[in-house]
């Protein structure tokens, strides 16, 4: 679905919302005893959508993000990023495709479905990470990272700067897609970070920074020369 932008998104009001009236998130107060035996309190945001275990899925995982590699027979590997306005940040975030895992769905199934919806590409799941904390100081939300591949042919148009397949986004989703050569990922994310009203998602930047470290480090960790 092609969305034609007519204006910049604008926050018109911010109001209090009770957990009873919210659809997606609730608030809890945790009473616990710390390592010294002292009673303490912690406020936490929790998703209402976390799936329960079923006969076909383990449940208990909120979301999956897709570390994706686009493979073309005659071009360098690339990755597809999604850019969308996030009201909590009042900014456009640069992310990897991601989404919530539906009830009864496995992380692998959710990865394939969400990737197709947001990018238009079919993908092959190569692996799924252990469960990771998403924002442990604020929320109990968790996620996994799926590594997926998109296998292109010589007949497919160059995804870098070329025409991309049609998305299957939901109503209200306005997602821009950008394909970046993997070798340029870190530098491109730094550029986005310096762009007005843009912010890069932490998990994506951490991945790119790890790649950058692996190619530039001077501590001998990856066999590089110590200085």
PDB file of C-alpha atoms in Angstrom:
ATOM      1  CA  UNK A   1       0.000   0.000   0.000  1.00  0.00           C
ATOM      2  CA  UNK A   2       1.482   3.331  -1.060  1.00  0.00           C
ATOM      3  CA  UNK A   3       0.966   6.142   1.446  1.00  0.00           C
ATOM      4  CA  UNK A   4       1.320   9.687   0.206  1.00  0.00           C
ATOM      5  CA  UNK A   5       2.569  12.040   2.899  1.00  0.00           C
ATOM      6  CA  UNK A   6       0.586  15.263   3.141  1.00  0.00           C
ATOM      7  CA  UNK A   7       2.109  16.805   6.281  1.00  0.00           C
ATOM      8  CA  UNK A   8       4.516  16.284   9.158  1.00  0.00           C
ATOM      9  CA  UNK A   9       3.009  14.424  12.145  1.00  0.00           C
ATOM     10  CA  UNK A  10       2.184  16.756  15.026  1.00  0.00           C
ATOM     11  CA  UNK A  11       1.342  16.041  18.665  1.00  0.00           C
ATOM     12  CA  UNK A  12      -1.820  17.969  19.535  1.00  0.00           C
ATOM     13  CA  UNK A  13      -2.213  16.961  23.202  1.00  0.00           C
ATOM     14  CA  UNK A  14      -0.732  14.751  25.914  1.00  0.00           C
ATOM     15  CA  UNK A  15      -3.166  13.569  28.592  1.00  0.00           C
ATOM     16  CA  UNK A  16      -3.150  11.176  31.547  1.00  0.00           C
ATOM     17  CA  UNK A  17      -4.353   7.643  30.797  1.00  0.00           C
ATOM     18  CA  UNK A  18      -5.448   5.124  33.390  1.00  0.00           C
ATOM     19  CA  UNK A  19      -4.384   1.479  32.944  1.00  0.00           C
ATOM     20  CA  UNK A  20      -8.059   0.511  32.926  1.00  0.00           C
ATOM     21  CA  UNK A  21      -8.628   2.614  29.800  1.00  0.00           C
ATOM     22  CA  UNK A  22      -5.467   1.596  27.954  1.00  0.00           C
ATOM     23  CA  UNK A  23      -5.462  -1.027  25.192  1.00  0.00           C
ATOM     24  CA  UNK A  24      -1.816  -2.007  24.962  1.00  0.00           C
ATOM     25  CA  UNK A  25      -0.020  -1.166  28.213  1.00  0.00           C
ATOM     26  CA  UNK A  26      -0.689  -1.316  31.937  1.00  0.00           C
ATOM     27  CA  UNK A  27       1.226  -0.154  35.016  1.00  0.00           C
ATOM     28  CA  UNK A  28       2.320  -2.236  37.997  1.00  0.00           C
ATOM     29  CA  UNK A  29       4.017  -1.453  41.281  1.00  0.00           C
ATOM     30  CA  UNK A  30       6.451  -4.183  42.264  1.00  0.00           C
ATOM     31  CA  UNK A  31       7.096  -4.808  45.966  1.00  0.00           C
ATOM     32  CA  UNK A  32      10.393  -6.602  46.451  1.00  0.00           C
ATOM     33  CA  UNK A  33      13.244  -7.105  48.904  1.00  0.00           C
ATOM     34  CA  UNK A  34      16.711  -6.173  47.667  1.00  0.00           C
ATOM     35  CA  UNK A  35      20.058  -7.875  48.230  1.00  0.00           C
ATOM     36  CA  UNK A  36      20.494  -6.228  51.656  1.00  0.00           C
ATOM     37  CA  UNK A  37      17.074  -7.262  52.929  1.00  0.00           C
ATOM     38  CA  UNK A  38      15.508  -3.817  52.488  1.00  0.00           C
ATOM     39  CA  UNK A  39      11.916  -3.631  51.134  1.00  0.00           C
ATOM     40  CA  UNK A  40      11.660  -1.543  47.965  1.00  0.00           C
ATOM     41  CA  UNK A  41       9.160  -0.468  45.300  1.00  0.00           C
ATOM     42  CA  UNK A  42       9.508  -0.308  41.521  1.00  0.00           C
ATOM     43  CA  UNK A  43       7.094   1.081  38.949  1.00  0.00           C
ATOM     44  CA  UNK A  44       6.912  -0.918  35.731  1.00  0.00           C
ATOM     45  CA  UNK A  45       5.060  -0.692  32.432  1.00  0.00           C
ATOM     46  CA  UNK A  46       3.826  -4.016  31.052  1.00  0.00           C
ATOM     47  CA  UNK A  47       2.255  -5.041  27.753  1.00  0.00           C
ATOM     48  CA  UNK A  48      -1.273  -6.416  27.777  1.00  0.00           C
ATOM     49  CA  UNK A  49      -0.614  -8.323  24.546  1.00  0.00           C
ATOM     50  CA  UNK A  50       1.968 -10.892  25.689  1.00  0.00           C
ATOM     51  CA  UNK A  51       0.979 -14.266  24.269  1.00  0.00           C
ATOM     52  CA  UNK A  52       0.291 -17.308  26.431  1.00  0.00           C
ATOM     53  CA  UNK A  53       1.802 -20.757  25.795  1.00  0.00           C
ATOM     54  CA  UNK A  54      -0.068 -23.007  23.351  1.00  0.00           C
ATOM     55  CA  UNK A  55       0.468 -26.441  21.859  1.00  0.00           C
ATOM     56  CA  UNK A  56       2.434 -24.892  18.980  1.00  0.00           C
ATOM     57  CA  UNK A  57       4.239 -21.925  20.599  1.00  0.00           C
ATOM     58  CA  UNK A  58       6.017 -21.264  23.861  1.00  0.00           C
ATOM     59  CA  UNK A  59       4.420 -17.835  24.344  1.00  0.00           C
ATOM     60  CA  UNK A  60       5.787 -15.292  26.793  1.00  0.00           C
ATOM     61  CA  UNK A  61       7.695 -13.327  24.125  1.00  0.00           C
ATOM     62  CA  UNK A  62       6.434  -9.883  23.194  1.00  0.00           C
ATOM     63  CA  UNK A  63       8.141  -9.074  19.915  1.00  0.00           C
ATOM     64  CA  UNK A  64      10.638 -10.007  17.236  1.00  0.00           C
ATOM     65  CA  UNK A  65      12.997  -7.785  15.246  1.00  0.00           C
ATOM     66  CA  UNK A  66      14.583  -8.878  11.978  1.00  0.00           C
ATOM     67  CA  UNK A  67      18.305  -8.538  11.414  1.00  0.00           C
ATOM     68  CA  UNK A  68      18.079  -8.924   7.654  1.00  0.00           C
ATOM     69  CA  UNK A  69      20.529  -9.518   4.843  1.00  0.00           C
ATOM     70  CA  UNK A  70      19.523  -8.944   1.208  1.00  0.00           C
ATOM     71  CA  UNK A  71      21.600 -11.217  -1.011  1.00  0.00           C
ATOM     72  CA  UNK A  72      21.987 -10.471  -4.725  1.00  0.00           C
ATOM     73  CA  UNK A  73      24.112 -12.625  -7.073  1.00  0.00           C
ATOM     74  CA  UNK A  74      26.218  -9.729  -8.358  1.00  0.00           C
ATOM     75  CA  UNK A  75      25.939  -6.998  -5.722  1.00  0.00           C
ATOM     76  CA  UNK A  76      27.288  -6.600  -2.178  1.00  0.00           C
ATOM     77  CA  UNK A  77      25.067  -7.693   0.746  1.00  0.00           C
ATOM     78  CA  UNK A  78      22.662  -5.034   1.958  1.00  0.00           C
ATOM     79  CA  UNK A  79      20.030  -4.592   4.653  1.00  0.00           C
ATOM     80  CA  UNK A  80      16.610  -2.954   4.623  1.00  0.00           C
ATOM     81  CA  UNK A  81      15.753  -0.385   7.292  1.00  0.00           C
ATOM     82  CA  UNK A  82      12.347   1.031   8.140  1.00  0.00           C
ATOM     83  CA  UNK A  83      11.731   4.631   9.138  1.00  0.00           C
ATOM     84  CA  UNK A  84       8.521   5.569  10.904  1.00  0.00           C
ATOM     85  CA  UNK A  85       7.197   8.302  13.146  1.00  0.00           C
ATOM     86  CA  UNK A  86       7.063   7.240  16.796  1.00  0.00           C
ATOM     87  CA  UNK A  87       4.834   9.502  18.931  1.00  0.00           C
ATOM     88  CA  UNK A  88       6.615   8.719  22.249  1.00  0.00           C
ATOM     89  CA  UNK A  89       9.807  10.142  20.731  1.00  0.00           C
ATOM     90  CA  UNK A  90       8.056  12.757  18.559  1.00  0.00           C
ATOM     91  CA  UNK A  91      10.609  11.762  15.965  1.00  0.00           C
ATOM     92  CA  UNK A  92      11.218   9.414  13.069  1.00  0.00           C
ATOM     93  CA  UNK A  93      12.993   6.293  14.250  1.00  0.00           C
ATOM     94  CA  UNK A  94      15.352   4.304  12.049  1.00  0.00           C
ATOM     95  CA  UNK A  95      14.892   0.618  12.811  1.00  0.00           C
ATOM     96  CA  UNK A  96      15.027  -2.899  11.536  1.00  0.00           C
ATOM     97  CA  UNK A  97      11.600  -4.331  10.703  1.00  0.00           C
ATOM     98  CA  UNK A  98       9.916  -5.636  13.852  1.00  0.00           C
ATOM     99  CA  UNK A  99       6.541  -6.444  15.324  1.00  0.00           C
ATOM    100  CA  UNK A 100       4.546  -8.087  18.086  1.00  0.00           C
ATOM    101  CA  UNK A 101       4.180 -11.864  18.163  1.00  0.00           C
ATOM    102  CA  UNK A 102       0.529 -12.906  17.866  1.00  0.00           C
ATOM    103  CA  UNK A 103      -1.140 -15.456  20.114  1.00  0.00           C
ATOM    104  CA  UNK A 104      -0.230 -18.980  18.981  1.00  0.00           C
ATOM    105  CA  UNK A 105       2.540 -17.725  16.707  1.00  0.00           C
ATOM    106  CA  UNK A 106       6.198 -18.723  16.925  1.00  0.00           C
ATOM    107  CA  UNK A 107       8.943 -16.083  16.677  1.00  0.00           C
ATOM    108  CA  UNK A 108       9.902 -17.555  13.290  1.00  0.00           C
ATOM    109  CA  UNK A 109       6.356 -17.258  11.971  1.00  0.00           C
ATOM    110  CA  UNK A 110       6.039 -13.704  13.289  1.00  0.00           C
ATOM    111  CA  UNK A 111       9.355 -12.743  11.679  1.00  0.00           C
ATOM    112  CA  UNK A 112       8.265 -13.952   8.235  1.00  0.00           C
ATOM    113  CA  UNK A 113       4.841 -12.305   8.531  1.00  0.00           C
ATOM    114  CA  UNK A 114       6.049  -8.956   9.856  1.00  0.00           C
ATOM    115  CA  UNK A 115       8.927  -8.771   7.383  1.00  0.00           C
ATOM    116  CA  UNK A 116       6.553  -9.328   4.469  1.00  0.00           C
ATOM    117  CA  UNK A 117       4.111  -6.721   5.807  1.00  0.00           C
ATOM    118  CA  UNK A 118       6.691  -4.006   6.406  1.00  0.00           C
ATOM    119  CA  UNK A 119       9.101  -4.572   3.509  1.00  0.00           C
ATOM    120  CA  UNK A 120       7.179  -6.532   0.874  1.00  0.00           C
ATOM    121  CA  UNK A 121       9.925  -9.172   0.726  1.00  0.00           C
ATOM    122  CA  UNK A 122       9.675 -12.869   1.504  1.00  0.00           C
ATOM    123  CA  UNK A 123      12.453 -13.984   3.813  1.00  0.00           C
ATOM    124  CA  UNK A 124      14.074 -17.140   5.165  1.00  0.00           C
ATOM    125  CA  UNK A 125      14.737 -17.327   8.908  1.00  0.00           C
ATOM    126  CA  UNK A 126      18.304 -18.486   9.604  1.00  0.00           C
ATOM    127  CA  UNK A 127      18.266 -18.209  13.383  1.00  0.00           C
ATOM    128  CA  UNK A 128      16.567 -16.705  16.426  1.00  0.00           C
ATOM    129  CA  UNK A 129      18.340 -15.221  19.424  1.00  0.00           C
ATOM    130  CA  UNK A 130      17.624 -16.019  23.070  1.00  0.00           C
ATOM    131  CA  UNK A 131      15.027 -13.788  24.723  1.00  0.00           C
ATOM    132  CA  UNK A 132      16.371 -10.273  25.375  1.00  0.00           C
ATOM    133  CA  UNK A 133      15.255  -7.476  27.703  1.00  0.00           C
ATOM    134  CA  UNK A 134      13.911  -4.536  25.701  1.00  0.00           C
ATOM    135  CA  UNK A 135      13.998  -1.759  28.335  1.00  0.00           C
ATOM    136  CA  UNK A 136      14.556  -3.384  31.752  1.00  0.00           C
ATOM    137  CA  UNK A 137      14.583  -0.197  33.800  1.00  0.00           C
ATOM    138  CA  UNK A 138      11.116   0.801  32.617  1.00  0.00           C
ATOM    139  CA  UNK A 139       9.288  -2.296  31.446  1.00  0.00           C
ATOM    140  CA  UNK A 140       9.161  -6.082  31.563  1.00  0.00           C
ATOM    141  CA  UNK A 141       8.857  -6.159  27.759  1.00  0.00           C
ATOM    142  CA  UNK A 142      11.114  -8.617  25.980  1.00  0.00           C
ATOM    143  CA  UNK A 143      11.958  -9.636  22.442  1.00  0.00           C
ATOM    144  CA  UNK A 144      14.035 -11.884  20.238  1.00  0.00           C
ATOM    145  CA  UNK A 145      16.162 -11.050  17.214  1.00  0.00           C
ATOM    146  CA  UNK A 146      15.624 -13.186  14.130  1.00  0.00           C
ATOM    147  CA  UNK A 147      18.342 -13.311  11.484  1.00  0.00           C
ATOM    148  CA  UNK A 148      16.671 -13.509   8.079  1.00  0.00           C
ATOM    149  CA  UNK A 149      17.863 -13.620   4.482  1.00  0.00           C
ATOM    150  CA  UNK A 150      16.231 -12.344   1.313  1.00  0.00           C
ATOM    151  CA  UNK A 151      17.445 -14.196  -1.787  1.00  0.00           C
ATOM    152  CA  UNK A 152      17.295 -12.040  -4.904  1.00  0.00           C
ATOM    153  CA  UNK A 153      17.979 -13.050  -8.498  1.00  0.00           C
ATOM    154  CA  UNK A 154      19.639 -11.244 -11.403  1.00  0.00           C
ATOM    155  CA  UNK A 155      16.148 -10.403 -12.655  1.00  0.00           C
ATOM    156  CA  UNK A 156      15.324  -8.553  -9.431  1.00  0.00           C
ATOM    157  CA  UNK A 157      15.872  -4.816  -9.483  1.00  0.00           C
ATOM    158  CA  UNK A 158      18.792  -3.518  -7.425  1.00  0.00           C
ATOM    159  CA  UNK A 159      17.238  -2.889  -3.987  1.00  0.00           C
ATOM    160  CA  UNK A 160      19.707  -0.073  -3.292  1.00  0.00           C
ATOM    161  CA  UNK A 161      17.982   2.882  -4.892  1.00  0.00           C
ATOM    162  CA  UNK A 162      15.679   0.700  -6.964  1.00  0.00           C
ATOM    163  CA  UNK A 163      11.985  -0.113  -6.869  1.00  0.00           C
ATOM    164  CA  UNK A 164      10.904  -2.168  -3.856  1.00  0.00           C
ATOM    165  CA  UNK A 165       8.011  -4.660  -3.672  1.00  0.00           C
ATOM    166  CA  UNK A 166       4.614  -3.566  -2.396  1.00  0.00           C
ATOM    167  CA  UNK A 167       4.189  -3.464   1.379  1.00  0.00           C
ATOM    168  CA  UNK A 168       1.304  -5.057   3.292  1.00  0.00           C
ATOM    169  CA  UNK A 169       1.110  -2.487   6.078  1.00  0.00           C
ATOM    170  CA  UNK A 170      -1.867  -2.063   8.388  1.00  0.00           C
ATOM    171  CA  UNK A 171      -4.097   1.006   8.593  1.00  0.00           C
ATOM    172  CA  UNK A 172      -2.216   3.817  10.322  1.00  0.00           C
ATOM    173  CA  UNK A 173       1.231   2.417   9.543  1.00  0.00           C
ATOM    174  CA  UNK A 174       3.354   4.803   7.489  1.00  0.00           C
ATOM    175  CA  UNK A 175       6.661   3.046   6.939  1.00  0.00           C
ATOM    176  CA  UNK A 176       9.462   4.293   4.699  1.00  0.00           C
ATOM    177  CA  UNK A 177      11.995   1.708   3.531  1.00  0.00           C
ATOM    178  CA  UNK A 178      15.678   2.337   2.889  1.00  0.00           C
ATOM    179  CA  UNK A 179      18.138  -0.277   1.631  1.00  0.00           C
ATOM    180  CA  UNK A 180      21.725   0.228   2.795  1.00  0.00           C
ATOM    181  CA  UNK A 181      24.850  -1.762   1.847  1.00  0.00           C
ATOM    182  CA  UNK A 182      26.000  -3.637   4.953  1.00  0.00           C
ATOM    183  CA  UNK A 183      29.492  -2.200   4.571  1.00  0.00           C
ATOM    184  CA  UNK A 184      28.044   1.314   4.929  1.00  0.00           C
ATOM    185  CA  UNK A 185      25.570   0.622   7.751  1.00  0.00           C
ATOM    186  CA  UNK A 186      27.438   2.269  10.626  1.00  0.00           C
ATOM    187  CA  UNK A 187      28.242   5.443   8.690  1.00  0.00           C
ATOM    188  CA  UNK A 188      24.674   5.754   7.391  1.00  0.00           C
ATOM    189  CA  UNK A 189      23.219   5.380  10.878  1.00  0.00           C
ATOM    190  CA  UNK A 190      25.533   8.074  12.190  1.00  0.00           C
ATOM    191  CA  UNK A 191      24.227  10.332   9.415  1.00  0.00           C
ATOM    192  CA  UNK A 192      20.628   9.577  10.393  1.00  0.00           C
ATOM    193  CA  UNK A 193      21.463  10.329  14.026  1.00  0.00           C
ATOM    194  CA  UNK A 194      22.564  13.813  12.988  1.00  0.00           C
ATOM    195  CA  UNK A 195      19.443  14.421  10.913  1.00  0.00           C
ATOM    196  CA  UNK A 196      16.763  16.670  12.370  1.00  0.00           C
ATOM    197  CA  UNK A 197      13.893  14.842  14.089  1.00  0.00           C
ATOM    198  CA  UNK A 198      15.460  11.409  13.529  1.00  0.00           C
ATOM    199  CA  UNK A 199      16.737   8.880  16.055  1.00  0.00           C
ATOM    200  CA  UNK A 200      18.211   5.419  15.507  1.00  0.00           C
ATOM    201  CA  UNK A 201      16.814   2.460  17.467  1.00  0.00           C
ATOM    202  CA  UNK A 202      19.340   1.250  20.047  1.00  0.00           C
ATOM    203  CA  UNK A 203      19.401  -2.419  19.011  1.00  0.00           C
ATOM    204  CA  UNK A 204      20.155  -1.487  15.413  1.00  0.00           C
ATOM    205  CA  UNK A 205      22.871   0.995  16.297  1.00  0.00           C
ATOM    206  CA  UNK A 206      24.470  -1.461  18.753  1.00  0.00           C
ATOM    207  CA  UNK A 207      24.675  -4.061  15.975  1.00  0.00           C
ATOM    208  CA  UNK A 208      26.238  -1.577  13.559  1.00  0.00           C
ATOM    209  CA  UNK A 209      28.631  -0.316  16.215  1.00  0.00           C
ATOM    210  CA  UNK A 210      29.707  -3.909  16.888  1.00  0.00           C
ATOM    211  CA  UNK A 211      30.433  -4.366  13.176  1.00  0.00           C
ATOM    212  CA  UNK A 212      32.383  -1.120  13.172  1.00  0.00           C
ATOM    213  CA  UNK A 213      34.343  -2.155  16.255  1.00  0.00           C
ATOM    214  CA  UNK A 214      35.198  -5.521  14.706  1.00  0.00           C
ATOM    215  CA  UNK A 215      36.778  -3.800  11.699  1.00  0.00           C
ATOM    216  CA  UNK A 216      38.510  -0.920  13.491  1.00  0.00           C
ATOM    217  CA  UNK A 217      39.453  -2.204  16.976  1.00  0.00           C
ATOM    218  CA  UNK A 218      43.074  -2.007  18.048  1.00  0.00           C
ATOM    219  CA  UNK A 219      43.094  -4.385  20.997  1.00  0.00           C
ATOM    220  CA  UNK A 220      43.785  -7.605  19.146  1.00  0.00           C
ATOM    221  CA  UNK A 221      40.341  -9.026  19.954  1.00  0.00           C
ATOM    222  CA  UNK A 222      39.684 -10.024  16.326  1.00  0.00           C
ATOM    223  CA  UNK A 223      43.311 -10.484  15.348  1.00  0.00           C
ATOM    224  CA  UNK A 224      43.917  -6.804  14.655  1.00  0.00           C
ATOM    225  CA  UNK A 225      47.180  -5.070  15.465  1.00  0.00           C
ATOM    226  CA  UNK A 226      47.540  -3.853  19.027  1.00  0.00           C
ATOM    227  CA  UNK A 227      48.618  -0.248  19.554  1.00  0.00           C
TER     228      UNK A 227
END
